[in-house]
Amino acid sequence: MVAIMTETTQKDPSPSPPTKRPVRQLLAASVGNAVEWYDWYAYTFLATYIAAEVFPKSADNSLVPLLSTFAVFAVGFFMRPVGGLLMGAIADRQGRRAALTVTILLMGGSSLLVGLTPTYESVGVLAPVILVLARLLQGLSVGGEFAASTTFLVESAGPGRRGLFSSFQYVSTTVGQLVASGIATLLVDTLSDGQMNGWGWRVPFVLGAALSLVGFWIRQGAEETRSAEQQKAPRPGLLEAVRRHPRQSLLICGITAGGTIAYYTWTSYLPTYAELNAGIEKSDALLAGTISLAFFALLQPLGGLLSDRFGRRPLLLFFGLGFALLTVPLLHALRDSFAVLLLVQCAGMVLLTGFTSISAAVNAEVFPPRVRAAGIGFPYSLTVAMFGGTAPYVGTLFKELGHAGLFPWYVAALCLGSSLVYLRLPETAHKALER
């Protein structure tokens, strides 16, 4: 299968010139993307508080509400392939900017819905139903955001700069995550447990809805990146990318599997993992996560520049083989120490940069422009839903079953599988991108 997946659609096209305002394009994509991911990650960082208020408590097992919260987290991920397909189709048929506008409005509305979700004590089972609906809408938005913004960023890049522009996908994602983590840390440190459970956990979601309006305004000034030729071409069908390019779709899955499990483990689940398995205090875990995320954001442009100079494959192998070999010893090294947790997180961030800094460029270089957004969005989001979205739930479930030590091996195995794909991946860094 690895050999089959290495075929791509790369030719020797005559690309259209890059956009005339690349800095503004970066700003339009990055600010909106940061707001989108702020809303998405606020849920993860405040999962324990949401669990206490929205789900019924179990007298026998305190992990049951938390497992329910992470199950809803995973449900949101399974809407991402739908969002990637639908919003990707909008981006391919109506333009990248149109899709980016829709996704940020969806995210703002769903974030507000999370913030206004009533408690289980007040409305019973309706509370988790409302939360599930909000997460489904968020999943739809985030799946479409990745498809559209990935395509938009890479098509906005000048010659020899696709890796650099690609890196801003995760710069902005991390900024959004960093703001969410920072606000969560500030609230935990300044409010009492009663205040956090009562109303404090709602504040980030209401704020996220307001920030979405700012992102919407900024995106109105973005320049469309679809070429004039593509705009005049017949519109692609909804499933055309999967139907006509099945090997490329499988390639996206192979590239993404290891990257998504490592990413969500290190950037989202690790604070909770450290609390459950190493006895780290909640506030210390959130603070270590915030610091390591800032470090991670700074690394992304460096990774993009290195890939433009030396190619995509060396960085992907650095990531994949590094995590395959080091995930188990790194996670087993965790103990009740803030310094150790911070070192483990930062070490993982260095390795993870080999994937995240160039993920957008690698994906965009696989598909032709006619179906690029939908071609990326559906298989990528499906793989993220299967492995990234389930990471917190699987890790917590292993803990409940008494086999917490199996989770690091699970992560390492997926990264090894993706490394086999990277070994056979054609180098596309120095080929022109068809537009």
Coordinates of C-alpha atoms in Angstrom, one line a residue:
M1 CA 0.0 0.0 0.0
V2 CA 2.9 2.4 0.7
A3 CA 4.1 2.0 -2.8
I4 CA 0.6 2.7 -4.2
M5 CA 0.2 5.8 -2.1
T6 CA 3.4 7.4 -3.4
E7 CA 1.9 8.3 -6.8
T8 CA 0.9 11.9 -7.1
T9 CA -0.6 14.2 -9.7
Q10 CA 2.5 16.4 -10.0
K11 CA 3.3 17.6 -13.5
D12 CA 5.3 20.5 -14.9
P13 CA 2.6 23.2 -14.9
S14 CA 2.8 26.8 -15.8
P15 CA 1.5 28.3 -12.6
S16 CA -0.2 31.6 -12.2
P17 CA 1.8 34.3 -10.5
P18 CA 1.4 34.5 -6.7
T19 CA -0.9 37.0 -5.1
K20 CA 0.1 40.7 -5.1
R21 CA -0.3 41.2 -1.3
P22 CA 1.2 38.1 0.4
V23 CA 1.5 39.7 3.8
R24 CA -2.1 40.7 3.8
Q25 CA -3.0 37.2 2.7
L26 CA -1.1 35.7 5.6
L27 CA -2.9 38.0 8.0
A28 CA -6.3 37.2 6.6
A29 CA -5.7 33.4 6.9
S30 CA -3.8 33.5 10.2
V31 CA -6.1 35.8 12.2
G32 CA -9.2 34.0 11.2
N33 CA -7.5 30.6 11.7
A34 CA -6.3 31.6 15.2
V35 CA -9.8 32.6 16.2
E36 CA -11.2 29.3 14.9
W37 CA -8.7 27.2 16.8
Y38 CA -9.0 29.3 19.9
D39 CA -12.7 28.4 20.1
W40 CA -12.0 24.7 19.3
Y41 CA -9.3 24.3 21.9
A42 CA -11.0 26.2 24.7
Y43 CA -13.2 23.1 25.1
T44 CA -10.1 20.8 25.6
F45 CA -8.5 23.0 28.3
L46 CA -11.7 23.4 30.2
A47 CA -12.9 19.8 29.8
T48 CA -12.9 18.9 33.5
Y49 CA -15.1 21.9 34.4
I50 CA -17.5 21.1 31.5
A51 CA -17.7 17.5 32.7
A52 CA -18.7 18.6 36.2
E53 CA -21.5 20.8 35.0
V54 CA -23.0 19.3 31.9
F55 CA -22.9 15.6 32.5
P56 CA -24.4 13.5 35.4
K57 CA -22.0 12.5 38.1
S58 CA -21.2 8.9 38.8
A59 CA -21.0 7.8 42.4
D60 CA -18.8 4.9 41.5
N61 CA -16.2 6.4 39.2
S62 CA -15.1 10.1 39.0
L63 CA -13.7 9.5 35.5
V64 CA -17.1 8.9 33.9
P65 CA -18.0 12.6 33.4
L66 CA -14.5 13.3 32.0
L67 CA -14.8 10.3 29.6
S68 CA -18.2 11.7 28.5
T69 CA -16.7 15.1 27.8
F70 CA -13.8 13.6 25.8
A71 CA -16.4 11.5 23.9
V72 CA -18.1 14.7 22.9
F73 CA -14.7 16.1 21.9
A74 CA -14.3 13.0 19.6
V75 CA -17.8 13.5 18.2
G76 CA -16.9 17.0 17.1
F77 CA -14.0 15.5 15.2
F78 CA -16.2 13.1 13.3
M79 CA -18.0 16.1 11.8
R80 CA -14.7 17.4 10.5
P81 CA -14.6 15.1 7.4
V82 CA -18.1 16.4 6.5
G83 CA -16.9 20.0 6.9
G84 CA -13.8 19.3 4.9
L85 CA -15.9 17.8 2.1
L86 CA -18.6 20.5 2.1
M87 CA -16.5 23.6 2.7
G88 CA -13.7 22.2 0.5
A89 CA -16.3 21.9 -2.3
I90 CA -17.4 25.5 -1.7
A91 CA -13.7 26.6 -1.8
D92 CA -13.2 24.7 -5.1
R93 CA -16.5 25.9 -6.7
Q94 CA -17.1 29.4 -5.2
G95 CA -13.6 30.4 -4.1
R96 CA -11.3 30.1 -1.1
R97 CA -12.4 33.3 0.4
A98 CA -16.1 32.4 0.4
A99 CA -15.4 29.2 2.2
L100 CA -13.2 31.0 4.8
T101 CA -16.1 33.4 5.5
V102 CA -18.6 30.7 6.1
T103 CA -16.3 28.7 8.4
I104 CA -15.6 31.5 10.8
L105 CA -19.2 32.5 11.1
L106 CA -20.1 28.9 11.9
M107 CA -17.4 28.7 14.6
G108 CA -18.6 31.9 16.2
G109 CA -22.1 30.7 16.5
S110 CA -21.2 27.3 17.9
S111 CA -18.8 28.8 20.4
L112 CA -21.5 31.0 21.8
L113 CA -23.8 27.9 22.0
V114 CA -21.1 26.1 24.2
G115 CA -20.9 29.2 26.4
L116 CA -24.6 29.3 26.9
T117 CA -25.1 25.5 27.5
P118 CA -27.2 24.9 30.6
T119 CA -26.1 22.6 33.4
Y120 CA -27.3 19.0 33.8
E121 CA -28.8 20.0 37.2
S122 CA -31.0 22.6 35.6
V123 CA -32.3 20.9 32.4
G124 CA -31.2 17.3 32.7
V125 CA -30.3 15.4 29.5
L126 CA -30.9 18.4 27.4
A127 CA -27.6 19.9 28.6
P128 CA -25.3 17.3 27.0
V129 CA -27.6 17.3 23.9
I130 CA -27.0 21.0 23.4
L131 CA -23.3 20.5 24.0
V132 CA -23.1 17.8 21.4
L133 CA -24.9 20.0 18.8
A134 CA -22.4 22.8 19.5
R135 CA -19.5 20.5 19.0
L136 CA -21.0 19.1 15.8
L137 CA -21.1 22.6 14.4
Q138 CA -17.6 23.4 15.6
G139 CA -16.4 20.2 13.9
L140 CA -18.1 21.2 10.6
S141 CA -16.4 24.6 10.8
V142 CA -12.9 23.4 11.7
G143 CA -12.9 20.7 9.0
G144 CA -13.8 23.3 6.4
E145 CA -11.3 25.8 7.9
F146 CA -8.3 23.5 7.4
A147 CA -9.3 22.6 3.8
A148 CA -9.8 26.2 2.8
S149 CA -7.0 27.9 4.7
T150 CA -4.4 25.3 3.7
T151 CA -5.2 25.8 0.1
F152 CA -5.4 29.6 0.5
L153 CA -2.1 29.9 2.3
V154 CA -0.1 27.8 -0.1
E155 CA -1.6 29.3 -3.2
S156 CA -0.7 32.8 -1.8
A157 CA 3.0 31.9 -1.5
G158 CA 5.7 33.2 -3.9
P159 CA 8.3 30.9 -5.5
G160 CA 10.3 28.9 -3.0
R161 CA 8.2 30.1 -0.1
R162 CA 5.4 27.4 0.1
G163 CA 7.0 25.8 3.1
L164 CA 7.3 29.2 4.9
F165 CA 3.7 30.1 4.2
S166 CA 2.6 26.6 5.1
S167 CA 4.1 27.0 8.5
F168 CA 1.7 29.9 9.4
Q169 CA -1.1 27.3 9.4
Y170 CA 0.2 26.0 12.7
V171 CA 1.6 29.4 13.8
S172 CA -1.9 30.7 13.8
T173 CA -3.4 27.5 15.1
T174 CA -0.9 27.6 18.0
V175 CA -1.6 31.2 18.7
G176 CA -5.3 30.4 19.1
Q177 CA -4.5 27.4 21.2
L178 CA -2.0 29.5 23.3
V179 CA -4.6 32.2 23.9
A180 CA -7.1 29.6 25.0
S181 CA -4.6 27.9 27.3
G182 CA -3.5 31.3 28.7
I183 CA -7.1 32.4 29.4
A184 CA -7.9 29.0 31.0
T185 CA -4.7 29.3 33.2
L186 CA -5.6 32.8 34.2
L187 CA -9.2 31.8 35.2
V188 CA -8.0 28.8 37.1
D189 CA -5.5 30.8 39.0
T190 CA -7.7 33.8 39.9
L191 CA -11.2 32.2 40.4
S192 CA -12.3 29.8 43.1
D193 CA -13.4 26.3 42.2
G194 CA -17.0 27.4 42.8
Q195 CA -16.7 30.3 40.4
M196 CA -15.0 28.2 37.7
N197 CA -17.7 25.6 37.9
G198 CA -20.5 28.2 38.1
W199 CA -19.6 30.6 35.3
G200 CA -15.9 30.9 34.8
W201 CA -15.6 28.1 32.3
R202 CA -18.2 29.9 30.0
V203 CA -16.2 33.1 29.6
P204 CA -13.7 31.9 27.0
F205 CA -16.5 30.7 24.7
V206 CA -18.5 33.9 24.8
L207 CA -15.2 35.8 24.1
G208 CA -14.5 33.4 21.2
A209 CA -17.8 34.3 19.6
A210 CA -16.9 38.0 19.7
L211 CA -13.5 37.3 18.3
S212 CA -15.0 35.4 15.4
L213 CA -16.6 38.7 14.2
V214 CA -13.2 40.3 14.1
G215 CA -11.9 37.4 12.0
F216 CA -14.9 37.7 9.7
W217 CA -14.1 41.4 9.1
I218 CA -10.4 40.8 8.3
R219 CA -11.2 38.1 5.8
Q220 CA -13.4 40.4 3.8
G221 CA -10.3 42.1 2.5
A222 CA -8.5 38.9 1.3
E223 CA -7.6 38.3 -2.3
E224 CA -9.0 35.2 -4.0
T225 CA -6.3 32.7 -4.9
R226 CA -8.1 30.6 -7.5
S227 CA -6.7 31.4 -10.9
A228 CA -8.9 33.0 -13.5
E229 CA -8.7 29.8 -15.5
Q230 CA -9.9 27.8 -12.6
Q231 CA -12.8 30.2 -12.0
K232 CA -14.0 29.7 -15.5
A233 CA -13.6 25.9 -15.5
P234 CA -16.6 23.6 -14.9
R235 CA -17.4 23.2 -11.3
P236 CA -16.1 19.9 -9.7
G237 CA -18.6 17.4 -8.2
L238 CA -18.8 16.9 -4.5
L239 CA -17.0 13.6 -4.4
E240 CA -14.8 14.2 -7.5
A241 CA -11.5 14.4 -5.6
V242 CA -12.0 11.0 -3.9
R243 CA -13.5 9.4 -7.0
R244 CA -10.8 10.5 -9.5
H245 CA -7.8 10.6 -7.2
P246 CA -8.1 7.7 -4.7
R247 CA -4.4 7.1 -4.5
Q248 CA -3.8 10.8 -3.5
S249 CA -6.5 10.5 -0.9
L250 CA -4.8 7.5 0.6
L251 CA -1.5 9.3 0.6
I252 CA -3.0 12.2 2.6
C253 CA -4.3 9.6 5.2
G254 CA -0.9 8.0 5.4
I255 CA 0.9 11.3 5.8
T256 CA -1.5 12.5 8.5
A257 CA -2.1 9.5 10.8
G258 CA 1.1 9.8 12.8
G259 CA 1.1 13.5 12.7
T260 CA -2.4 13.9 14.1
I261 CA -2.0 11.5 17.0
A262 CA 1.3 13.1 18.0
Y263 CA -0.1 16.6 17.7
Y264 CA -3.2 16.1 19.8
T265 CA -1.4 14.1 22.4
W266 CA 1.3 16.8 22.9
T267 CA -0.6 20.0 22.4
S268 CA -4.1 19.1 23.9
Y269 CA -4.1 15.9 26.0
L270 CA -0.7 16.0 27.7
P271 CA -1.9 18.3 30.6
T272 CA -4.7 15.9 31.4
Y273 CA -2.5 12.9 30.9
A274 CA 0.0 14.4 33.3
E275 CA -2.7 15.0 35.9
L276 CA -4.1 11.5 35.6
N277 CA -0.8 9.6 35.4
A278 CA 1.9 11.7 37.2
G279 CA -0.1 13.6 39.8
I280 CA 0.7 17.0 38.3
E281 CA -1.4 19.9 39.7
K282 CA -4.0 21.2 37.2
S283 CA -2.6 24.8 37.3
D284 CA 1.0 23.5 36.7
A285 CA -0.1 21.3 33.8
L286 CA -1.9 24.2 32.1
L287 CA 1.1 26.5 32.7
A288 CA 3.6 24.0 31.2
G289 CA 1.3 23.6 28.2
T290 CA 1.1 27.3 27.7
I291 CA 4.9 27.8 27.7
S292 CA 5.5 24.8 25.4
L293 CA 2.9 26.1 23.0
A294 CA 4.7 29.5 22.7
F295 CA 8.0 27.6 22.0
F296 CA 6.2 25.5 19.4
A297 CA 4.8 28.6 17.6
L298 CA 8.3 30.1 17.3
L299 CA 9.7 26.9 15.7
Q300 CA 7.2 26.7 12.8
P301 CA 8.6 29.3 10.4
L302 CA 12.1 27.7 10.9
G303 CA 10.7 24.3 9.9
G304 CA 9.0 25.9 6.8
L305 CA 12.2 27.6 5.7
L306 CA 14.3 24.4 6.2
S307 CA 11.8 22.5 4.0
D308 CA 12.0 25.1 1.3
R309 CA 15.8 24.7 1.3
F310 CA 16.3 21.0 1.9
G311 CA 12.9 19.4 1.0
R312 CA 9.8 18.1 2.8
R313 CA 10.8 14.5 3.2
P314 CA 13.8 15.0 5.6
L315 CA 11.6 16.9 8.0
L316 CA 8.8 14.4 7.9
L317 CA 11.2 11.6 8.6
F318 CA 12.7 13.6 11.5
F319 CA 9.3 13.8 13.0
G320 CA 8.0 10.3 12.3
L321 CA 11.1 8.3 13.3
G322 CA 11.7 10.6 16.3
F323 CA 8.3 10.0 17.7
A324 CA 8.4 6.3 17.0
L325 CA 11.6 6.0 19.0
L326 CA 11.0 8.5 21.8
T327 CA 7.3 8.7 22.6
V328 CA 7.4 5.8 25.1
P329 CA 10.5 7.0 27.1
L330 CA 9.3 10.6 27.1
L331 CA 5.8 9.8 28.4
H332 CA 7.2 7.3 30.9
A333 CA 9.6 10.0 32.2
L334 CA 6.7 12.1 33.5
R335 CA 6.4 12.5 37.2
D336 CA 5.1 15.0 39.8
S337 CA 7.5 17.7 38.6
F338 CA 6.7 20.9 36.6
A339 CA 10.2 21.0 35.2
V340 CA 10.1 17.5 33.9
L341 CA 6.7 18.0 32.3
L342 CA 7.9 21.2 30.6
L343 CA 11.0 19.4 29.2
V344 CA 9.0 16.5 27.9
Q345 CA 6.5 18.8 26.2
C346 CA 9.2 21.0 24.6
A347 CA 11.2 17.9 23.4
G348 CA 8.0 16.7 21.7
M349 CA 7.4 20.1 20.2
V350 CA 10.8 20.1 18.5
L351 CA 10.0 16.7 16.9
L352 CA 6.4 17.7 16.0
T353 CA 7.6 20.7 14.0
G354 CA 8.9 18.4 11.4
F355 CA 5.3 17.6 10.5
T356 CA 3.3 20.6 11.4
S357 CA 5.4 23.3 9.8
I358 CA 5.0 21.7 6.3
S359 CA 1.7 19.8 6.6
A360 CA -0.2 22.4 4.5
A361 CA 2.4 22.5 1.7
V362 CA 2.8 18.7 1.5
N363 CA -1.0 18.3 1.3
A364 CA -1.5 21.1 -1.3
E365 CA 1.3 19.6 -3.5
V366 CA -0.6 16.3 -3.8
F367 CA -3.8 17.5 -5.5
P368 CA -4.4 19.6 -8.7
P369 CA -6.1 23.0 -8.2
R370 CA -9.5 21.9 -9.5
V371 CA -10.2 19.7 -6.5
R372 CA -7.4 20.8 -4.1
A373 CA -9.5 22.1 -1.2
A374 CA -12.0 19.2 -1.1
G375 CA -9.2 16.7 -2.0
I376 CA -7.2 17.8 1.1
G377 CA -10.2 18.4 3.4
F378 CA -12.0 15.1 3.4
P379 CA -9.2 12.5 3.8
Y380 CA -7.2 14.7 6.1
S381 CA -10.2 15.4 8.4
L382 CA -11.3 11.8 8.3
T383 CA -7.8 10.7 9.5
V384 CA -7.7 13.4 12.2
A385 CA -11.2 12.2 13.4
M386 CA -10.0 8.6 13.6
F387 CA -6.7 9.1 15.4
G388 CA -6.4 12.7 16.6
G389 CA -9.9 13.3 17.9
T390 CA -10.0 10.1 19.8
A391 CA -6.6 10.5 21.4
P392 CA -7.9 12.0 24.7
Y393 CA -10.6 9.4 25.0
V394 CA -8.3 6.5 24.2
G395 CA -5.7 7.8 26.7
T396 CA -8.3 8.2 29.5
L397 CA -9.9 4.9 28.7
F398 CA -6.5 3.1 29.0
K399 CA -6.2 4.7 32.4
E400 CA -9.6 3.6 33.5
L401 CA -8.9 0.0 32.4
G402 CA -5.6 0.0 34.3
H403 CA -3.3 0.0 31.3
A404 CA -2.2 3.6 31.0
G405 CA 1.3 2.5 29.9
L406 CA -0.2 1.2 26.5
F407 CA -1.1 4.7 25.3
P408 CA 2.5 5.8 24.5
W409 CA 3.0 2.6 22.5
Y410 CA -0.2 3.3 20.5
V411 CA 1.2 6.8 19.6
A412 CA 4.6 5.4 18.7
A413 CA 3.1 2.7 16.4
L414 CA 1.1 5.2 14.4
C415 CA 4.1 7.4 13.9
L416 CA 6.1 4.5 12.7
G417 CA 3.4 3.6 10.2
S418 CA 3.5 7.2 8.8
S419 CA 7.3 7.0 8.6
L420 CA 7.0 4.2 6.2
V421 CA 4.9 6.4 3.9
Y422 CA 7.4 9.3 4.3
L423 CA 10.3 7.0 3.2
R424 CA 8.6 6.5 -0.2
L425 CA 7.2 10.0 -0.6
P426 CA 8.3 11.9 -3.7
E427 CA 10.0 15.2 -3.1
T428 CA 7.9 18.1 -4.2
A429 CA 9.5 21.1 -2.5
H430 CA 11.2 22.5 -5.6
K431 CA 8.4 21.8 -8.2
A432 CA 6.1 24.6 -9.3
L433 CA 2.6 24.5 -7.8
E434 CA -0.2 24.4 -10.4
R435 CA -2.8 27.1 -9.9

